Tab-separated table of C-alpha atoms in Angstrom:
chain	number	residue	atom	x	y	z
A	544	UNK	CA	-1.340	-28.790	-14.276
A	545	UNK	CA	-3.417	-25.993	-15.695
A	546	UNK	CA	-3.580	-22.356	-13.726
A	547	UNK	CA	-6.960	-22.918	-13.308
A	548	UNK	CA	-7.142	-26.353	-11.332
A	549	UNK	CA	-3.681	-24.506	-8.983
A	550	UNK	CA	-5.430	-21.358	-8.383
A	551	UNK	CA	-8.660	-23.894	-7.161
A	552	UNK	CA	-6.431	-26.468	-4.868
A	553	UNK	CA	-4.487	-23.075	-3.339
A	554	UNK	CA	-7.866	-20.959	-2.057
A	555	UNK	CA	-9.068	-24.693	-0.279
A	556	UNK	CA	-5.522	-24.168	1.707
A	557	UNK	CA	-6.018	-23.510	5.734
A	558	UNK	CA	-3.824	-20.180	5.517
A	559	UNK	CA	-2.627	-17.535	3.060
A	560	UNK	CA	0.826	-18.497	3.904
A	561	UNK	CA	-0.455	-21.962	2.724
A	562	UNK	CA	-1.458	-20.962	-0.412
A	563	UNK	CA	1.732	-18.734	-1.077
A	564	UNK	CA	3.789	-22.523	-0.346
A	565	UNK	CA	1.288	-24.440	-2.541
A	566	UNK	CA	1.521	-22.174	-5.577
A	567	UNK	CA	5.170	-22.161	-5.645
A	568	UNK	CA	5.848	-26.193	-5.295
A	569	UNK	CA	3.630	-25.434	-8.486
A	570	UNK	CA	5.383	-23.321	-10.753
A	571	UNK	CA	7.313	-26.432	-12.241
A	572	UNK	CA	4.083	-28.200	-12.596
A	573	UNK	CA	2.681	-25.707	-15.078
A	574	UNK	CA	1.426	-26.942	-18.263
A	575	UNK	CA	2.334	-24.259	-20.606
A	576	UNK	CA	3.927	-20.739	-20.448
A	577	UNK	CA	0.539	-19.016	-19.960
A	578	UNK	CA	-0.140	-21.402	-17.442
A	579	UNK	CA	3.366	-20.210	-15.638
A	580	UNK	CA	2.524	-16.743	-16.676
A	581	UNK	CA	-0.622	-16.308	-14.546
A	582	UNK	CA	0.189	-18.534	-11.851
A	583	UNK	CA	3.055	-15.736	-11.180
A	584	UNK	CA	0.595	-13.090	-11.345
A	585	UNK	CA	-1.369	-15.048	-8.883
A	586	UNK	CA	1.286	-15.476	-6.497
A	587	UNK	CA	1.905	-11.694	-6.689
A	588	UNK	CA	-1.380	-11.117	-5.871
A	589	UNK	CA	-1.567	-13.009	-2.707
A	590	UNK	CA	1.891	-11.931	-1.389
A	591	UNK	CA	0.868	-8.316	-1.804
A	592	UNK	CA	-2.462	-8.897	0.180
A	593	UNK	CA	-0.188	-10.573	2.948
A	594	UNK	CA	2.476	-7.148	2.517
A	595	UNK	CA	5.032	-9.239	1.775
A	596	UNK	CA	6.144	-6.488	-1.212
A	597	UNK	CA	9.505	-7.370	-1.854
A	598	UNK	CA	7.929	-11.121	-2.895
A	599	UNK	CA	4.931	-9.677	-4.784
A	600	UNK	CA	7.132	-6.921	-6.636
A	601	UNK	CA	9.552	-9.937	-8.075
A	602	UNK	CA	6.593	-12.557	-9.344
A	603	UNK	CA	4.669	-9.647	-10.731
A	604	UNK	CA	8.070	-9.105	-13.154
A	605	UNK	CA	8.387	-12.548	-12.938
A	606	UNK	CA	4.858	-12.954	-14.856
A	607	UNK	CA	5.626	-9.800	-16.929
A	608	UNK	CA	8.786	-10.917	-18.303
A	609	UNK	CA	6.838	-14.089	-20.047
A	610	UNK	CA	5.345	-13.514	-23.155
A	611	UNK	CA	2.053	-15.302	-23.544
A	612	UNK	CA	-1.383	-15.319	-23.385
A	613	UNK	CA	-3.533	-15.809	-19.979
A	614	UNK	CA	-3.978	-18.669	-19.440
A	615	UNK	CA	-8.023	-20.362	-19.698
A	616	UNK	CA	-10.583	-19.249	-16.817
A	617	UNK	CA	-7.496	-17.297	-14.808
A	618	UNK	CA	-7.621	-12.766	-14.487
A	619	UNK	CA	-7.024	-11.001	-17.772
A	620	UNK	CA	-3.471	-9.070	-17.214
A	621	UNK	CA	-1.320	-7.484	-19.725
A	622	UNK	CA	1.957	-7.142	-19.559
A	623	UNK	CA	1.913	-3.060	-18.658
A	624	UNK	CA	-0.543	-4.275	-16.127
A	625	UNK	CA	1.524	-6.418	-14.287
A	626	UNK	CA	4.750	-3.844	-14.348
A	627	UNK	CA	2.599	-1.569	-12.676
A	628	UNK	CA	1.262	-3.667	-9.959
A	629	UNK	CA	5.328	-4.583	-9.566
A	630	UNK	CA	5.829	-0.779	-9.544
A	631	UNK	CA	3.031	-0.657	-6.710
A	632	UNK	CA	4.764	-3.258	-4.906
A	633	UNK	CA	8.141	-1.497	-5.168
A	634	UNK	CA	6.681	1.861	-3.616
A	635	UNK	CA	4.824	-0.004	-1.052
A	636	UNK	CA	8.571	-0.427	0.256
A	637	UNK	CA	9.948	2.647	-0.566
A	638	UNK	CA	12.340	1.213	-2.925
A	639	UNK	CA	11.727	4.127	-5.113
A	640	UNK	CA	14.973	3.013	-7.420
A	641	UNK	CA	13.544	-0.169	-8.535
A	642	UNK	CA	9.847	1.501	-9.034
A	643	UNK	CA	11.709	3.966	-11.685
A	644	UNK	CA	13.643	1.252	-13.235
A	645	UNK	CA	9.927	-0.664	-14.423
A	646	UNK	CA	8.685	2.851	-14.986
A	647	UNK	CA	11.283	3.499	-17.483
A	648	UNK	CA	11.058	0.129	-19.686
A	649	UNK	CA	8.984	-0.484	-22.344
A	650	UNK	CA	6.132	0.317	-20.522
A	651	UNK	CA	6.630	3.994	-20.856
A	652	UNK	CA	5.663	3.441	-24.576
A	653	UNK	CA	2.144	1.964	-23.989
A	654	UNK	CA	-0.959	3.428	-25.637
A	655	UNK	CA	-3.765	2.013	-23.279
A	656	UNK	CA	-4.592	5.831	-21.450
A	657	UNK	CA	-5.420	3.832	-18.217
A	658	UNK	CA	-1.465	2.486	-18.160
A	659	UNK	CA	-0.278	5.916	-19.282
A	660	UNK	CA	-2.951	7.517	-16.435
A	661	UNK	CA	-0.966	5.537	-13.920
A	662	UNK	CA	2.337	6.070	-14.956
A	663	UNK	CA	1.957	9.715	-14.633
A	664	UNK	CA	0.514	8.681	-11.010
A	665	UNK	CA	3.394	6.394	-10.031
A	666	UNK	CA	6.059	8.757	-11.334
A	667	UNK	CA	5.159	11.435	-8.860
A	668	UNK	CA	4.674	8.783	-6.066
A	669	UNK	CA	8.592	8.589	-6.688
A	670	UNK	CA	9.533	12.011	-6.863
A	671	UNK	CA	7.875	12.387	-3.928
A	672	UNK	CA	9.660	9.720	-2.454
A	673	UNK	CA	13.181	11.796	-3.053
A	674	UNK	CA	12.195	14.853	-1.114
A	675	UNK	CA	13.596	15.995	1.617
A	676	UNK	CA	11.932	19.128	2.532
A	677	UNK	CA	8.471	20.537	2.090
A	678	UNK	CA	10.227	23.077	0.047
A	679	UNK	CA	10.700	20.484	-2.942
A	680	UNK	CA	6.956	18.974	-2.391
A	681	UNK	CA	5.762	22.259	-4.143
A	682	UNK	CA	6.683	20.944	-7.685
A	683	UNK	CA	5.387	17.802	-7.108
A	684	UNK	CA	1.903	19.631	-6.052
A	685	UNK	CA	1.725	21.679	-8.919
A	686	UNK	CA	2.209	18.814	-11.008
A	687	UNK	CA	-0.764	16.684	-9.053
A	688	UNK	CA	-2.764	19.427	-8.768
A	689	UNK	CA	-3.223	19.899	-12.812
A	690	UNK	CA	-3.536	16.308	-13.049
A	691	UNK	CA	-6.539	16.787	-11.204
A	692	UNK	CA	-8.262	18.922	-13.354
A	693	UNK	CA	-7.330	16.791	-16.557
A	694	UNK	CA	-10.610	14.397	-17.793
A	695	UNK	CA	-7.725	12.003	-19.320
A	696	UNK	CA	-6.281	11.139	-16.081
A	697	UNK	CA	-10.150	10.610	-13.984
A	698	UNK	CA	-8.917	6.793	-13.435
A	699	UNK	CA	-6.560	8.417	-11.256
A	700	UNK	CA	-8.415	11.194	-9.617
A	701	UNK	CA	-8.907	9.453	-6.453
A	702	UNK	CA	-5.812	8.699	-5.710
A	703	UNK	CA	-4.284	11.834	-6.820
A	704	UNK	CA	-6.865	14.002	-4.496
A	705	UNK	CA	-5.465	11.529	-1.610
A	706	UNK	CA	-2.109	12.513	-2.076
A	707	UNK	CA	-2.747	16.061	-2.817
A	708	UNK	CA	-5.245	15.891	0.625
A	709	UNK	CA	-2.221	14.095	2.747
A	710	UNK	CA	0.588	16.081	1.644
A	711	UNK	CA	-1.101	19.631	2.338
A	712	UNK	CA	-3.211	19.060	4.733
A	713	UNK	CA	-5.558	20.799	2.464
A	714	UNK	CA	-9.537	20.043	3.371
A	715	UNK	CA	-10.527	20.999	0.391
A	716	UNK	CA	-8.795	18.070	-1.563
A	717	UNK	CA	-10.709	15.900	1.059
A	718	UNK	CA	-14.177	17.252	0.754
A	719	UNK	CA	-13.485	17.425	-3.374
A	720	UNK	CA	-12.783	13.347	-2.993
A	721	UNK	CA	-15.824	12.790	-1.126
A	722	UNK	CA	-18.092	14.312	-3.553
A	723	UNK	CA	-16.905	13.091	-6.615
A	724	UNK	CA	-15.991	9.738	-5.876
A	725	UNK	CA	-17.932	8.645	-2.502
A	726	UNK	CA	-17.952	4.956	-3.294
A	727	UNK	CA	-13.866	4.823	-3.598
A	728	UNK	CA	-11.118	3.242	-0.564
A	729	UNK	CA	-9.717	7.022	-0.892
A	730	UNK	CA	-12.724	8.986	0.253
A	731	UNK	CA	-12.896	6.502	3.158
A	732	UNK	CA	-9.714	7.309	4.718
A	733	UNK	CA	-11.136	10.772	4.009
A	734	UNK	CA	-14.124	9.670	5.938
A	735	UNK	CA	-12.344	8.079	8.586
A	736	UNK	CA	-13.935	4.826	8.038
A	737	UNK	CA	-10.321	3.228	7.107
A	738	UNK	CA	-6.771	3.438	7.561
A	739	UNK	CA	-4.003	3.431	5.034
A	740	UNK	CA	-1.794	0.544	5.833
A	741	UNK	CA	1.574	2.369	6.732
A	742	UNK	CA	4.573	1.932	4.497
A	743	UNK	CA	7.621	4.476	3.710
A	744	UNK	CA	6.047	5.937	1.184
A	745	UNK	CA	3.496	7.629	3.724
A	746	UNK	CA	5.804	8.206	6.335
A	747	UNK	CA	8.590	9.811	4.797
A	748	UNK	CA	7.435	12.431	2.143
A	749	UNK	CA	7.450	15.862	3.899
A	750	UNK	CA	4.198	17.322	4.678
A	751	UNK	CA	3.350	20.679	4.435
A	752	UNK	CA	0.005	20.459	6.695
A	753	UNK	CA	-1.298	17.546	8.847
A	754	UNK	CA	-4.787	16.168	7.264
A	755	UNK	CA	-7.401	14.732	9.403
A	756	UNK	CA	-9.552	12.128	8.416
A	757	UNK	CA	-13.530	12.523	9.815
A	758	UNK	CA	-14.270	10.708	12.944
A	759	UNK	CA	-16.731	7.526	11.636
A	760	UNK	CA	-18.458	5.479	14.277
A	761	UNK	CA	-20.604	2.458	14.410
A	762	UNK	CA	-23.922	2.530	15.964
A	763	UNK	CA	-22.875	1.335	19.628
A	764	UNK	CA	-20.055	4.293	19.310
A	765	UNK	CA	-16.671	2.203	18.686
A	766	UNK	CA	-14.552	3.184	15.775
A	767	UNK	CA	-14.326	1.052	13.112
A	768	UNK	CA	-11.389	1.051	10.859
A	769	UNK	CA	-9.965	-1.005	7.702
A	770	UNK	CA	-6.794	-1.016	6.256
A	771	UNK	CA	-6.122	-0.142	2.622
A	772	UNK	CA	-2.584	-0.711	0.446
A	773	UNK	CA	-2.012	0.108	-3.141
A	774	UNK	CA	-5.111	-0.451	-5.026
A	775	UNK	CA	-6.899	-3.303	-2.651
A	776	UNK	CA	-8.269	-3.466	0.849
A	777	UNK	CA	-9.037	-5.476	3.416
A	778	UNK	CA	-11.155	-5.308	6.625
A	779	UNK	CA	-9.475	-5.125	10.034
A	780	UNK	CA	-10.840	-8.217	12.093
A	781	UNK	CA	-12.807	-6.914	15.239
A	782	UNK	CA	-11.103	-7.967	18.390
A	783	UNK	CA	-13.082	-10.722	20.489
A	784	UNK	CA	-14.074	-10.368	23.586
A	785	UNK	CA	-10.678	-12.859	24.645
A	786	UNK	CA	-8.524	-10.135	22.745
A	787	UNK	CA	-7.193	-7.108	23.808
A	788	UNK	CA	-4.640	-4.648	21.946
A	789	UNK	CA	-1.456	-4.673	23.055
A	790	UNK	CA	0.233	-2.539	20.928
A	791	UNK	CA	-0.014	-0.438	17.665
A	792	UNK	CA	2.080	-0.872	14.617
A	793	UNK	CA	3.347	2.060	12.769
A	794	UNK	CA	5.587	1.108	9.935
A	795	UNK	CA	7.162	-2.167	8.446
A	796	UNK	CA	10.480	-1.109	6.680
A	797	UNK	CA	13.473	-3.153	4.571
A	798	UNK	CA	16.264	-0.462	6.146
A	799	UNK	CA	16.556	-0.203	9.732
A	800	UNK	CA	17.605	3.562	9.049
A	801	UNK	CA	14.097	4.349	8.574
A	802	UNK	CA	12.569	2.407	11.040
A	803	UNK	CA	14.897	4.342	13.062
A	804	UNK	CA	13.534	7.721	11.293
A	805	UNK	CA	9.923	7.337	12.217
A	806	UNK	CA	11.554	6.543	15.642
A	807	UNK	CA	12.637	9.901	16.054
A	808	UNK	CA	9.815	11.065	14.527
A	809	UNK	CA	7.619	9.782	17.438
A	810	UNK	CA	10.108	10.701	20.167
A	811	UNK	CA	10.013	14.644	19.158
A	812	UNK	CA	5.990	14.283	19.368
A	813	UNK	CA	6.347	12.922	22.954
A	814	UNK	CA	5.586	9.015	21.891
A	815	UNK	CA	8.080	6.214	22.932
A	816	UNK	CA	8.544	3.890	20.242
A	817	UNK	CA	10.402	0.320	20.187
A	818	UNK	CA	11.498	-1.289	16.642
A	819	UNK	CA	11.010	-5.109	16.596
A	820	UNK	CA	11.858	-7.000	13.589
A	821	UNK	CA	10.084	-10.093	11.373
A	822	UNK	CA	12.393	-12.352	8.744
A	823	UNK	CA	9.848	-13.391	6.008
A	824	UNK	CA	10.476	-16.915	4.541
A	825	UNK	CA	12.182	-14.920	1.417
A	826	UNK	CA	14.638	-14.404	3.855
A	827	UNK	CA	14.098	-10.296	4.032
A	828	UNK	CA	14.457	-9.253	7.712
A	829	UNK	CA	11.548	-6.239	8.236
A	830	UNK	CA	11.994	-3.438	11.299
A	831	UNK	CA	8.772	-2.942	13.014
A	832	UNK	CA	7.953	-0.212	14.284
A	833	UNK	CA	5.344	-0.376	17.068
A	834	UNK	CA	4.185	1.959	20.326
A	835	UNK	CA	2.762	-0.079	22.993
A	836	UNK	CA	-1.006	0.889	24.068
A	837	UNK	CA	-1.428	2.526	27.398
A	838	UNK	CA	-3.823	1.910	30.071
A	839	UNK	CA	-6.933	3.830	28.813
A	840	UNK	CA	-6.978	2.489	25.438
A	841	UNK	CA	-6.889	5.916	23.975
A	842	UNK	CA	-2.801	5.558	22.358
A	843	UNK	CA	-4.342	5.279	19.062
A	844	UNK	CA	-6.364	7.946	18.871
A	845	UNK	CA	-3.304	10.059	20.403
A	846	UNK	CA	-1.633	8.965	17.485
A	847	UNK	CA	-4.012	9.520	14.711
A	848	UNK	CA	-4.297	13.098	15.741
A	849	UNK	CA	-0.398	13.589	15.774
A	850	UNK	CA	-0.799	12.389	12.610
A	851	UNK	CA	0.419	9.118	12.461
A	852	UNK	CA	-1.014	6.208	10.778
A	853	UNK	CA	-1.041	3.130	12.618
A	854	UNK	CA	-3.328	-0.010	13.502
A	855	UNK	CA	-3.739	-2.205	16.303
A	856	UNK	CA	-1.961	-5.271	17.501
A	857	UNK	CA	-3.741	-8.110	19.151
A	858	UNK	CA	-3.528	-10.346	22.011
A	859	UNK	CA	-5.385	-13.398	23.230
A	860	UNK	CA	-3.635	-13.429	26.531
């Protein structure tokens, strides 16, 4: 079967989850390499949009790793392009180790300035992931901050004003991010209008300020919030009038260790946390890491401005 006529047959599927199962019966159905080949980078695609990283970091190589063409009417993705969404993927879980390990392949050699623009990016997304004090964030700032300034890296710009804006707690880098780029998923968590979906990479780099995003309202006064990973996002279903939040999510972590981190994190800012865990069908076992709403409604807002990232958890009960 072509990519084409798979990619069709798994959107008509009832759930993501659905379409995950179909594409994978499909793999040995593919007519030709390229037809493999961007069926893998499909399946990526849809696992990261579900967070299931560990899955979407492996068929991303997975497509990588064969050499041919795309295949007719299916995404255009080079090669480089598909290591970095698998180095996305890898930071999305902290796995820092394995993000280096693409970084450093063949990859490193490309001369499309957009790959090289991101490289730079994802390479301090790593360092930053190895600190242990805000003492050794400062090199990774001064390295951001010239990036900033550089016209060769402006496919970056947003994101590296985000980081620069989170790690500081610097306004400036907000207000900067807003201006330049108003249209852009990074001067919306700026804005307060969405949430970055929270992963280790967030929650474990040392901050040397707390940033605050602007409060955004709708029209009848209730917050409205989206989540955003990586490079996409996705709008946060509004609750219906059966549904009611329960709880609030705060991380979703491979080692328990740092489940158990943010934890403690939590307790010394006066929250009780619990850690709950998921097993995926890959068989990965995830540590939740959720604080349960209290009886005003007001926990995540409490949280926001301890500076924690988190999102709600419904209930139809």
């Amino acid at each position: 079967m072509s990519a084409k006529q798979i990619a069709v047959e798994a959107a008509e599927k009832e759930t993501a989850a659905d379409s995950i199962s179909y594409i994978k019966k499909s793999l040995a159905s593919a007519a030709t390499p390229a037809d493999l080949r961007s069926l893998y980078a499909l399946l990526g695609s849809v696992q990261e949009q579900m967070a299931l990283f560990d899955d979407a970091r492996d068929s991303y190589a997975s497509a990588a790793g064969i050499a041919a063409a795309d295949a007719d009417g299916m995404p255009v993705k080079t090669p480089e392009q598909l290591v970095l969404d698998a180095v996305r993927c890898a930071l999305s879980t902290g796995d820092f180790q394995t993000a280096e390990s693409f970084l450093n392949s063949p990859v490193r050699n490309s001369k499309d300035e957009t790959v090289q623009a991101y490289i730079r990016l994802y390479s301090e997304w790593c360092d930053l992931c190895k600190v242990s004090d805000t003492a050794s964030v400062n090199e990774p700032v001064i390295i951001l901050k010239a990036y900033s300034e550089l016209s060769s890296l402006e496919k970056i710009k947003p994101q590296v004003l985000l980081t620069l804006w989170y790690i500081t707690g610097s306004a400036g880098y907000g207000e900067k991010l807003k201006k330049e780029f108003p249209s852009s998923p990074e001067a919306a968590i700026v804005n307060g209008t969405v949430q970055m979906l929270p992963a280790p990479f967030w929650y474990f780099i040392p901050r040397q300020g707390i940033s605050q995003p602007d409060i955004a309202n709708t029209d009848d006064g209730d917050a409205t919030a989206r989540i955003v990973s990586g490079q996409e996002d996705t709008v946060e279903p509004p609750a219906s009038v059966s549904e009611k939040i329960v709880r609030l999510q705060l991380g979703l972590f491979r080692e328990q260790a740092n489940a158990q981190g943010l934890v403690k994190q939590l307790k010394d800012k006066g929250f009780t946390a619990a850690i709950t865990t998921e097993k995926r069908p890959s068989g990965t076992t995830y540590f939740i890491v959720v604080v349960d709403e209290n009886a005003d409604g007001t926990m995540g807002v409490q949280l926001r401005t301890a500076g924690f990232e988190c999102y709600p958890v419904f209930s139809d009960k």
